[in-house]
Coordinates of C-alpha atoms in Angstrom, one line a residue:
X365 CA -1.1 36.3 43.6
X366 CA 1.3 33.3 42.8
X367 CA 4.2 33.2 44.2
X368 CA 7.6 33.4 41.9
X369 CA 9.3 30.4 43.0
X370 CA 5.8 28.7 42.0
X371 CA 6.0 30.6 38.6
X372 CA 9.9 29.7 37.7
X373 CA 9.0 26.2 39.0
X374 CA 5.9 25.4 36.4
X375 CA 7.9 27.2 33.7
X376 CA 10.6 25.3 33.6
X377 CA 8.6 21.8 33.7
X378 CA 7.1 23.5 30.3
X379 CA 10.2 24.5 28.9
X380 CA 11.6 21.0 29.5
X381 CA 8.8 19.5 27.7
X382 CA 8.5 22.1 24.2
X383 CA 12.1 22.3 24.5
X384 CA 13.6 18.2 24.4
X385 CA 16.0 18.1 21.4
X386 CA 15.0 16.7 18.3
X387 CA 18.1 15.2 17.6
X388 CA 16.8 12.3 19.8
X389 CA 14.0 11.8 17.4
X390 CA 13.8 8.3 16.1
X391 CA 14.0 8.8 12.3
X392 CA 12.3 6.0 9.2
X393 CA 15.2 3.3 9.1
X394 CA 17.9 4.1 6.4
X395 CA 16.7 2.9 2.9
X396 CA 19.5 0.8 0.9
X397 CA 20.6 3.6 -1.4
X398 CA 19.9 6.9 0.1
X399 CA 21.5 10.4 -1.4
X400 CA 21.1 12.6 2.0
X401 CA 19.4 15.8 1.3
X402 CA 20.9 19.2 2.8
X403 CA 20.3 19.7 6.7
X404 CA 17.9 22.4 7.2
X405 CA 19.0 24.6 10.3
X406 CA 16.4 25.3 12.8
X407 CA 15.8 28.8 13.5
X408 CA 17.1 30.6 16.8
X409 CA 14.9 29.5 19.6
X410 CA 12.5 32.3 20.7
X411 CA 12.4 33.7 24.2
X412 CA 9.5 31.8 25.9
X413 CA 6.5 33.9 26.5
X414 CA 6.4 35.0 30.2
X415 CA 2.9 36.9 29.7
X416 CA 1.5 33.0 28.3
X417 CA 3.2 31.5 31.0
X418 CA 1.9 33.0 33.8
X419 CA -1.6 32.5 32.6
X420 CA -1.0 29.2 32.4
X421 CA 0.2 28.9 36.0
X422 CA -2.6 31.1 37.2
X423 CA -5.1 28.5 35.6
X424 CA -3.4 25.7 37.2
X425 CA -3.9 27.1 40.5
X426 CA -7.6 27.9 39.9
X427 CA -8.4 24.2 38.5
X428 CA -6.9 23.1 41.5
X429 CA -8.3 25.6 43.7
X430 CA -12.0 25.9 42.2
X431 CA -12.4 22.7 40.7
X432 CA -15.8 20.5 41.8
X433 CA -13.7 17.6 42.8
X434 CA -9.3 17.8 43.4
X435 CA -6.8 17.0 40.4
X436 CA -3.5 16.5 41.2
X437 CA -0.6 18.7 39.3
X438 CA 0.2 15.0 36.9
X439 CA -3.0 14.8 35.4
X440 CA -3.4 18.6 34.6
X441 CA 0.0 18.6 33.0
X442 CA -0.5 15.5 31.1
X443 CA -3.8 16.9 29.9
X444 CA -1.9 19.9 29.1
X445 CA 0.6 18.0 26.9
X446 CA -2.2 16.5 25.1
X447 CA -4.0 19.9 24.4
X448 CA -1.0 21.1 22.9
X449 CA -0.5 18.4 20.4
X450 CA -4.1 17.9 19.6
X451 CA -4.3 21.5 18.2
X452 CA -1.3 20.8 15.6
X453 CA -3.0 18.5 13.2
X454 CA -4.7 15.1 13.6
X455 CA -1.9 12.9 13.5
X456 CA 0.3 14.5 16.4
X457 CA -0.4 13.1 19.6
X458 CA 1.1 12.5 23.4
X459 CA 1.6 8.4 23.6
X460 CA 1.4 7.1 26.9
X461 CA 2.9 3.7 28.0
X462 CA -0.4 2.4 26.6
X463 CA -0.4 3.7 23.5
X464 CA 3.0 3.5 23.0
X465 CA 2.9 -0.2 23.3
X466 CA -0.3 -0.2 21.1
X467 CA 1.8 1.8 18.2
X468 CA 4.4 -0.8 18.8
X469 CA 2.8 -3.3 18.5
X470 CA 0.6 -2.6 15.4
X471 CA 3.6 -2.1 13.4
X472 CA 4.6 -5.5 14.0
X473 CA 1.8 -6.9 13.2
X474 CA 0.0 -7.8 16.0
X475 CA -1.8 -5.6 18.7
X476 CA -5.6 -6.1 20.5
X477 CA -8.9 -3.7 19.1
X478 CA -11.2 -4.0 16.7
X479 CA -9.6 -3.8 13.4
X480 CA -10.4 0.0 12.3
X481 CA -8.1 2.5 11.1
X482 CA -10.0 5.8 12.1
X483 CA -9.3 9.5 11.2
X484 CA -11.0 12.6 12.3
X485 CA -13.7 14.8 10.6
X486 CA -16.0 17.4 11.5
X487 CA -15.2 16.3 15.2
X488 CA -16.2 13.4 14.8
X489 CA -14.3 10.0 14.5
X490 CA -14.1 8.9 10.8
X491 CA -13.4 5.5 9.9
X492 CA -10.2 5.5 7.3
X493 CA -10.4 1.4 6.5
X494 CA -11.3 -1.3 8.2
X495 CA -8.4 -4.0 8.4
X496 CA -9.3 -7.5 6.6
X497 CA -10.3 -10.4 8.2
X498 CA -10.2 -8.1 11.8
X499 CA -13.7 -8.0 13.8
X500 CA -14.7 -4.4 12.0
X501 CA -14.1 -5.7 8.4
X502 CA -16.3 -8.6 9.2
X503 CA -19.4 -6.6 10.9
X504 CA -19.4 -4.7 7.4
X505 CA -18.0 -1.4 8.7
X506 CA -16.6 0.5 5.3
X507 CA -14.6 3.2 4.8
X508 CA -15.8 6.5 5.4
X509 CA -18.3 5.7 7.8
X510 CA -18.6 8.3 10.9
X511 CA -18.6 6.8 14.5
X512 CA -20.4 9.0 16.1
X513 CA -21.3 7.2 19.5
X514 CA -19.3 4.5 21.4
X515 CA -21.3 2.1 23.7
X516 CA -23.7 5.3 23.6
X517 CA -21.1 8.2 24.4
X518 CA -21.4 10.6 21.3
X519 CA -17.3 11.3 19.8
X520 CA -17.8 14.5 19.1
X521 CA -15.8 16.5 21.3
X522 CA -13.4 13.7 22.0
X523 CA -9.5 13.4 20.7
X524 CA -8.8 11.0 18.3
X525 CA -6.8 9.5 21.4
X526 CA -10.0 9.2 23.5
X527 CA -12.3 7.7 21.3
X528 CA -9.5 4.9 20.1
X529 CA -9.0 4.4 23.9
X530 CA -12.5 3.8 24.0
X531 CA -12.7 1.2 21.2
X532 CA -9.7 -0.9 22.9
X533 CA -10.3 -3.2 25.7
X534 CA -10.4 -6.5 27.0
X535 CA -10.2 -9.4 24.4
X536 CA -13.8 -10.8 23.7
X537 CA -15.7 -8.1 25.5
X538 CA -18.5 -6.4 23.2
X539 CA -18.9 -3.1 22.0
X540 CA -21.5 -1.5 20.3
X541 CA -20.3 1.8 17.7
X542 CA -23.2 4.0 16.1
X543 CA -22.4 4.9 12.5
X544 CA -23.5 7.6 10.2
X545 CA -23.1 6.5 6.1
X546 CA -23.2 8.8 3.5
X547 CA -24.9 11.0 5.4
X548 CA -27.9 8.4 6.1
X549 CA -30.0 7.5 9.8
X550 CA -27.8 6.7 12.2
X551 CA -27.3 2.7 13.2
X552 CA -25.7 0.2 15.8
X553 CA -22.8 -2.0 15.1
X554 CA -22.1 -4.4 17.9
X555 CA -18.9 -6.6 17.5
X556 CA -16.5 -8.4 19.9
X557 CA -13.0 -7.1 20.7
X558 CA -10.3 -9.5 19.7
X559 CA -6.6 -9.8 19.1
X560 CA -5.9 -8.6 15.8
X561 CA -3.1 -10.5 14.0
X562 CA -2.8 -8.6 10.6
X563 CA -1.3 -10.6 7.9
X564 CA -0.1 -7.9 5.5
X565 CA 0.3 -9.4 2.5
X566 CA -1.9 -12.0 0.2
X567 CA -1.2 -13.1 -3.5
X568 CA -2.8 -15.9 -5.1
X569 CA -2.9 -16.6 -9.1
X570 CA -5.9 -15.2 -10.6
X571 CA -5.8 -17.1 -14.0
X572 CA -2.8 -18.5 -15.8
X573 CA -0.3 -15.8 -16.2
X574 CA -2.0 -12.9 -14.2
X575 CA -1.1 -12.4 -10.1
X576 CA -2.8 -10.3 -7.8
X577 CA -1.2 -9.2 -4.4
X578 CA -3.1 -7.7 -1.7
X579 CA -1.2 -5.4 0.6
X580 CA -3.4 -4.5 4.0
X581 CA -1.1 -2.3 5.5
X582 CA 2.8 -1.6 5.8
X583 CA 4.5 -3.4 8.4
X584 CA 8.2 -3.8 9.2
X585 CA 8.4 -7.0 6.9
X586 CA 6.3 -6.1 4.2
X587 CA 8.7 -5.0 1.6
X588 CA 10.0 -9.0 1.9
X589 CA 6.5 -10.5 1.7
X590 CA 6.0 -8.7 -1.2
X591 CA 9.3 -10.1 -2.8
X592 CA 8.2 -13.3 -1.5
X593 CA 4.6 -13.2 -3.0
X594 CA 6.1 -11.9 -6.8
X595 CA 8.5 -15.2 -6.6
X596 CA 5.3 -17.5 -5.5
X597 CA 3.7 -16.7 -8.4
X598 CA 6.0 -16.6 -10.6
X599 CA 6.4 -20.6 -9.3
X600 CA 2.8 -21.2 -9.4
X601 CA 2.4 -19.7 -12.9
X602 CA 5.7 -21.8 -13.8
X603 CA 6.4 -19.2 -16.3
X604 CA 7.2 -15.2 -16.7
X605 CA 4.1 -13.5 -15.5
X606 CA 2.0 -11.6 -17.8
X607 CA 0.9 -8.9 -15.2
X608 CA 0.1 -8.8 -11.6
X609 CA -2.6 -6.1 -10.0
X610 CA -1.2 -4.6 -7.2
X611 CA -4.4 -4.0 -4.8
X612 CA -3.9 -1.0 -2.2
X613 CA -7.8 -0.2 -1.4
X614 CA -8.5 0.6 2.0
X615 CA -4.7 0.4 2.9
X616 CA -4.6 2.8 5.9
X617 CA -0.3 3.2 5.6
X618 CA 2.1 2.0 7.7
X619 CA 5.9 2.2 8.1
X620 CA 7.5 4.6 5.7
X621 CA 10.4 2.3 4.8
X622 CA 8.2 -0.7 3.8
X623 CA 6.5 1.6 1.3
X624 CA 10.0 2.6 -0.5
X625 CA 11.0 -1.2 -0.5
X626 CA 7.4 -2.5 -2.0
X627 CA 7.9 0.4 -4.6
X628 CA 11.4 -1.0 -5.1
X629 CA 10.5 -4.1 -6.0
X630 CA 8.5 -2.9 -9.1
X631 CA 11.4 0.2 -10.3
X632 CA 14.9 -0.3 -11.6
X633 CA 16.2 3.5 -11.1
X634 CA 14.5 6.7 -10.0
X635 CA 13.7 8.9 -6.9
X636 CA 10.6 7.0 -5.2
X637 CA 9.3 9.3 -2.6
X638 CA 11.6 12.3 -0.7
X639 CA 10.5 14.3 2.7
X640 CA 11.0 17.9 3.7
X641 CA 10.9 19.0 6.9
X642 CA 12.5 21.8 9.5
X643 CA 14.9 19.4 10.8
X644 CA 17.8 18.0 9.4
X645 CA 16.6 14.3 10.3
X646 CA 13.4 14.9 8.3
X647 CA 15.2 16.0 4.8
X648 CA 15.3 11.9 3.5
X649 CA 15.6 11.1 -0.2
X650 CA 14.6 7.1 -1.3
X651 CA 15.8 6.0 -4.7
X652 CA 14.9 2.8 -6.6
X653 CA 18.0 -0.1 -6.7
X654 CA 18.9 -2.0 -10.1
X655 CA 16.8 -5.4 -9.1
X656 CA 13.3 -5.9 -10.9
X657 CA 11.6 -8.4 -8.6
X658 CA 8.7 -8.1 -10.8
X659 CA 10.7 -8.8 -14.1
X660 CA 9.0 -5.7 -15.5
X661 CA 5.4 -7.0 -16.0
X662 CA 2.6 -5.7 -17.0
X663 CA 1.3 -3.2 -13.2
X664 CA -2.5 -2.3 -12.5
X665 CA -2.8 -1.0 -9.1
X666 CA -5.9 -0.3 -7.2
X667 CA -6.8 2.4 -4.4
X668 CA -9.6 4.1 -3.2
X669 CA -11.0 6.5 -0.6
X670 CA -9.1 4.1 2.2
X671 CA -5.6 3.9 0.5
X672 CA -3.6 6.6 2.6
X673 CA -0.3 7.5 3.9
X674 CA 2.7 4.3 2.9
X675 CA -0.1 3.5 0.0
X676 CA -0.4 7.2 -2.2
X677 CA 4.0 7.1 -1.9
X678 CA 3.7 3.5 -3.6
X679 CA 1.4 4.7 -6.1
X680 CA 2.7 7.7 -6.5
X681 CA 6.3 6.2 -6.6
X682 CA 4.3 3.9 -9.6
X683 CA 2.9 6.4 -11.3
X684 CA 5.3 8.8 -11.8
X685 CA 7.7 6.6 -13.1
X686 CA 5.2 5.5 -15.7
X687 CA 5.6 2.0 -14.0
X688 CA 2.1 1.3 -13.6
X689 CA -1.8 2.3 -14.5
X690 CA -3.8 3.3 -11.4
X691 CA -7.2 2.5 -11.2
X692 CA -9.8 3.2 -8.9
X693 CA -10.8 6.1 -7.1
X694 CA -9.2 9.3 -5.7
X695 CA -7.1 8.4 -2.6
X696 CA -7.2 9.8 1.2
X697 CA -4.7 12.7 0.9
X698 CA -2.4 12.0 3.9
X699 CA 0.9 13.5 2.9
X700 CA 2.7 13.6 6.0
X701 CA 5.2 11.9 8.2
X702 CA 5.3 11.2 11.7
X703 CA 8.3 10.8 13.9
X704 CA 7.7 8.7 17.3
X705 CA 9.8 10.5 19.9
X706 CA 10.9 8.6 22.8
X707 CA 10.4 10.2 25.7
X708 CA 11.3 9.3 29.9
X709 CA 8.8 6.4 31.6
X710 CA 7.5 4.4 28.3
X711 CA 5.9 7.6 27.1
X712 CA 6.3 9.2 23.6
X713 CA 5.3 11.7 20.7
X714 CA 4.0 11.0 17.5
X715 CA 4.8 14.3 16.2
X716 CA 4.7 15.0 12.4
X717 CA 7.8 16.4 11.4
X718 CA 7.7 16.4 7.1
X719 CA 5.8 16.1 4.4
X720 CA 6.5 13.6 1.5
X721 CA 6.4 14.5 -2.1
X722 CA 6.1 12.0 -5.5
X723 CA 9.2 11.5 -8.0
X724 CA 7.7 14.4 -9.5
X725 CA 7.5 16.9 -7.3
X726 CA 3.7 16.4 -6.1
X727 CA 2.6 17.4 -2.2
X728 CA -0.6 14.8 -1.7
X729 CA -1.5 16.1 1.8
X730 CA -5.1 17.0 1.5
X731 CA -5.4 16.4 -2.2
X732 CA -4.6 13.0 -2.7
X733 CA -3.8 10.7 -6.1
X734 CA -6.3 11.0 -9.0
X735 CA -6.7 7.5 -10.6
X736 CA -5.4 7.2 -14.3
X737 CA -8.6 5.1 -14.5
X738 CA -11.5 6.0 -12.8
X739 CA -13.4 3.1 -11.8
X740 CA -15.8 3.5 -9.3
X741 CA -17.3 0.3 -7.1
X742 CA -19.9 -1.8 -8.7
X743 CA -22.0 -5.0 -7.7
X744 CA -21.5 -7.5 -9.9
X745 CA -24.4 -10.1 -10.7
X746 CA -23.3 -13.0 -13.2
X747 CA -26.8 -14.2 -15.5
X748 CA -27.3 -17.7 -15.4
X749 CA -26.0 -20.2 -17.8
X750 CA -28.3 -20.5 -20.5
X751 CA -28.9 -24.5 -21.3
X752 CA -29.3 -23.9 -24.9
X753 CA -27.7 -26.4 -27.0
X754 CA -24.2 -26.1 -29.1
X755 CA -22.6 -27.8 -32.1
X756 CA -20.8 -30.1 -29.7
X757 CA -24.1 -31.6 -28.4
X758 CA -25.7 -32.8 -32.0
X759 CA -25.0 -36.4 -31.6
X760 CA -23.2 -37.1 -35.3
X761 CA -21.7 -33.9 -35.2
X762 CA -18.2 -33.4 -37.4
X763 CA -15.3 -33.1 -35.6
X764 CA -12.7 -29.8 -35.5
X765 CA -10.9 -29.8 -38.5
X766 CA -7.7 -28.9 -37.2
X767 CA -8.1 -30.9 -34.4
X768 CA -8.4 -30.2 -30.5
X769 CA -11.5 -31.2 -28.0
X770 CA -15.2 -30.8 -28.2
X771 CA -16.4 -27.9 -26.4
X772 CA -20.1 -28.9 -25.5
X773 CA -22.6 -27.4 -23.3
X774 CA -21.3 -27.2 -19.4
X775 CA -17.1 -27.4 -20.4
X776 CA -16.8 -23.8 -19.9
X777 CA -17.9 -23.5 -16.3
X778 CA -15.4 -23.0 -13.9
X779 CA -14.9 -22.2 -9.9
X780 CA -15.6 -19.2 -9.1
X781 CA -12.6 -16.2 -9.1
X782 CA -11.8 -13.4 -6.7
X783 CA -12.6 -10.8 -9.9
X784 CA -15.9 -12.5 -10.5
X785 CA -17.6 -10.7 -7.5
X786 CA -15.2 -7.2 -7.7
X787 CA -15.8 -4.8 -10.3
X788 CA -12.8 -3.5 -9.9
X789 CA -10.4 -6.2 -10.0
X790 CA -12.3 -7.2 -12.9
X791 CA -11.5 -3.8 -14.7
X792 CA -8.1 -4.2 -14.0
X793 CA -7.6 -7.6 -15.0
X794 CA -9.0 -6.8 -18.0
X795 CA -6.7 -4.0 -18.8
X796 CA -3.5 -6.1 -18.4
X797 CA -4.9 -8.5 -21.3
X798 CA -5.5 -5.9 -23.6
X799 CA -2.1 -4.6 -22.7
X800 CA -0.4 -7.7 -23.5
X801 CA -3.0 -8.1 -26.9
X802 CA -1.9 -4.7 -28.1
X803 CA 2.2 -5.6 -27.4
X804 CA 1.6 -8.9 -29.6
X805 CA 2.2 -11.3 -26.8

């Protein structure tokens, strides 16, 4: 029989953990132009269940008492902690000093691993995106791919927590990760750990008067990059851009706020994304400013299976407001928002605390964004150039009437193009030139 003082003792270390106050909660920073939505009281607490309780101090003592080798009262509790946020959904979970440094420190831009977003599935680790140019991206690990064993250890069974755990480590130490694809025989990736230094946005000039920008996640300064990328080419092209793709594939998310400021850049007025949650902090609202960083061009944006999270509000942002043509396929379906919660000794909750909804009203959690153009992956394989003779060749042949160079055989060829080897990028760059042939530009 326990004693009481043992009882009151244990239930008051678990009312002090449910119970911290949520007004503490760190919140998305504040957006430029912000309409607050109307608090949402929380209901009256409920008395805490003695009858639960006491079970849970009776199994304490047996662990303690019964168990093959001793655990101390810190590591049960902790492990308690983390039982009771793994069972909420798969993005809730008990930080700590570790992982609270690694959350940190991702966001920023910076942080040690292997360069793989991962999700769960089926109990088993699920790989959302691999990160470019990151260890994982490079050893040819794809979205969707199931990690079903770590240096040998099979997942299943393990938190999302564990297994990520697992996967960090020492900087150039190898580890070997046993995927499942599509289903298919199991097989062995082995790749070295390294410092991953994320840079989270690239542009470059496809052709004259078409920009592409590449967004790989959503960091704290992303939302300027991207303001930074639409003025580089607009100073490369040396003129008003005729369209820009906007690529978001295999974009695990990031921080809310960059999201509504890369969204910004593209809209002039409108709701962009707005939360709803149990707690007044959670009840956000993100409207569009009056500046066009974009100048209103011509928008094709891409996502896929791996675009989640900060990436389905952009596109949802995009496509709601008739701002843009999305192409690609269906996105992840992660809807929600999480709220890191400081908590004593470097420790912390991600807890998710709202879901987000498009301009229009629309709940992606578990659904996702449908495409406006499907386009599904494809390999591309240029034929060679055929050596057969042209007009330009005949020696004594007449000149253009109305002037301009001979086009012989071999004038055409040219370096080759990021679209050349991407199907989809290809499709899309397509589209923005019949767009502009159909305006008359």
């Amino acid at each position: 029989m326990l004693h009481s003082s043992r009882l009151t003792q244990l239930a008051l270390t678990i009312a002090l953990v449910v119970g911290a106050p949520l007004v503490s909660a760190a919140e998305p920073a504040a957006p430029a132009s912000r309409a607050a939505a109307p608090a949402t009281e929380v209901t009256a607490k409920a008395p805490l269940p003695l009858d639960e309780l006491r079970t849970f101090a009776e199994v304490l003592d047996r662990i303690k008492a019964a168990y093959v080798e001793p655990v101390d009262d810190k590591t049960l509790l902790e492990n308690a902690i983390k039982g009771m946020l793994s069972n909420l959904d798969p993005h809730s979970a008990y930080l700590g000093p570790e992982d609270f440094q690694e959350l940190q420190e991702s966001t920023s831009g910076e942080f040690g691993g292997l360069g793989i977003e991962v999700g769960m599935e089926d109990g088993f680790v699920k790989v959302v995106s691999p990160i470019d140019d990151t260890p994982a991206s490079r050893a040819g690990i794809e979205a969707g791919d199931l990690i079903v064993k770590i240096n040998g250890a099979p997942t299943r069974g393990q938190t999302m927590t564990e297994a990520v755990d697992k996967m960090r480590g020492k900087v150039g130490e190898k580890i070997t990760l046993t995927l499942v694809r599509d289903g298919g025989t199991p097989f062995d990736v082995t790749l070295a750990r390294a410092v991953i230094q994320v840079k989270s946005v690239k542009s470059q000039l496809l052709e004259n008067d078409y920009g592409y920008i590449r967004i790989t996640q959503f960091q704290v300064k992303t939302g300027e990059e991207v303001g930074k990328a639409l003025a580089k080419l607009r100073k490369d092209n040396g003129k008003k851009l005729r369209g820009v793709v906007l690529d978001l594939r295999n974009n695990p998310g990031g921080v809310l706020q960059s999201a509504v400021e890369v969204a910004d850049h593209f809209l002039t007025k409108g709701l962009i994304v707005y939360t709803k949650g149990r707690i007044a902090n959670s009840e956000l609202r993100f409207s569009a400013d009056r500046a066009d960083a974009s100048e209103g061009v011509p928008l094709v944006v891409l996502i896929n299976g791996g675009s989640a999270s900060a990436s389905e509000i952009v596109a949802g942002a995009l496509q709601d407001q008739k701002r843009a043509v999305l192409m690609g396929t269906d996105s992840f379906g992660k809807g929600s928002v999480q709220t890191v919660l400081p908590l004593n000794n470097d420790r912390a909750l991600k807890l998710t605390t709202a879901l987000y909804f498009t301009p229009n009203g629309r709940s992606i959690q578990a659904q996702g964004i449908v495409p406006d153009i499907e386009v599904r992956p494809a390999k591309l394989t240029a034929e060679a150039d055929t050596e057969n003779f042209k007009e330009a060749d005949l020696q004594g042949h007449l000149g253009n009437g109305n002037g301009g160079a001979d086009r012989p055989t071999g004038s055409s060829k040219r370096k080759e193009r990021p679209q050349d080897g991407d199907f989809q990028l290809s499709q899309a760059l397509s589209l923005l030139k019949g767009l502009n042939i159909t305006k008359g530009d």
